[in-house]
Amino acid sequence: MIPFEVIEKAVAGEPEAVNAVLLHYTAHIKYLSMYKGYINDDTQDRLKTKLVEAILKFRFDR
């Protein structure tokens, strides 16, 4: 699991924390990017971009 402090920093936009979250989900993103046994780089990049967007939009006050 990702420590809460790292998530807080990632939501605040700290690059190292965002990278830590991306690193945590790298294997799952690669799995989701597989097509016919190969990793589709466009899909992988799109998923990473969506994850970063979701991190930066996340709000704790809801």
Coordinates of C-alpha atoms in Angstrom, one line a residue, residues 1 3 5-6 10 12-13 15 19 21 23 27-28 32-33 36 38-39 43 45 47-49 52 55-56 60:
M1 CA 0.0 0.0 0.0
P3 CA 1.6 5.5 2.6
E5 CA 1.7 10.9 3.5
V6 CA 2.8 10.0 -0.1
A10 CA 1.1 13.6 -4.7
A12 CA -0.5 18.5 -3.6
G13 CA 1.5 18.0 -6.9
P15 CA 6.7 15.4 -8.4
N19 CA 6.3 9.3 -9.4
V21 CA 2.4 6.5 -7.1
L23 CA 5.9 3.4 -9.8
A27 CA 2.9 -3.4 -13.2
H28 CA -0.9 -3.0 -13.3
L32 CA -3.9 -3.3 -18.7
S33 CA -1.8 -2.2 -21.7
K36 CA -2.0 -9.8 -28.2
Y38 CA 2.6 -7.1 -26.3
I39 CA 2.5 -3.9 -24.4
T43 CA -2.3 2.7 -24.1
D45 CA 1.0 6.4 -21.8
L47 CA -3.3 5.2 -18.6
K48 CA -0.4 7.0 -16.9
T49 CA -1.7 10.4 -18.0
V52 CA -1.7 11.6 -12.9
I55 CA -4.2 12.3 -8.6
L56 CA -4.1 16.0 -9.2
F60 CA -9.8 15.0 0.6

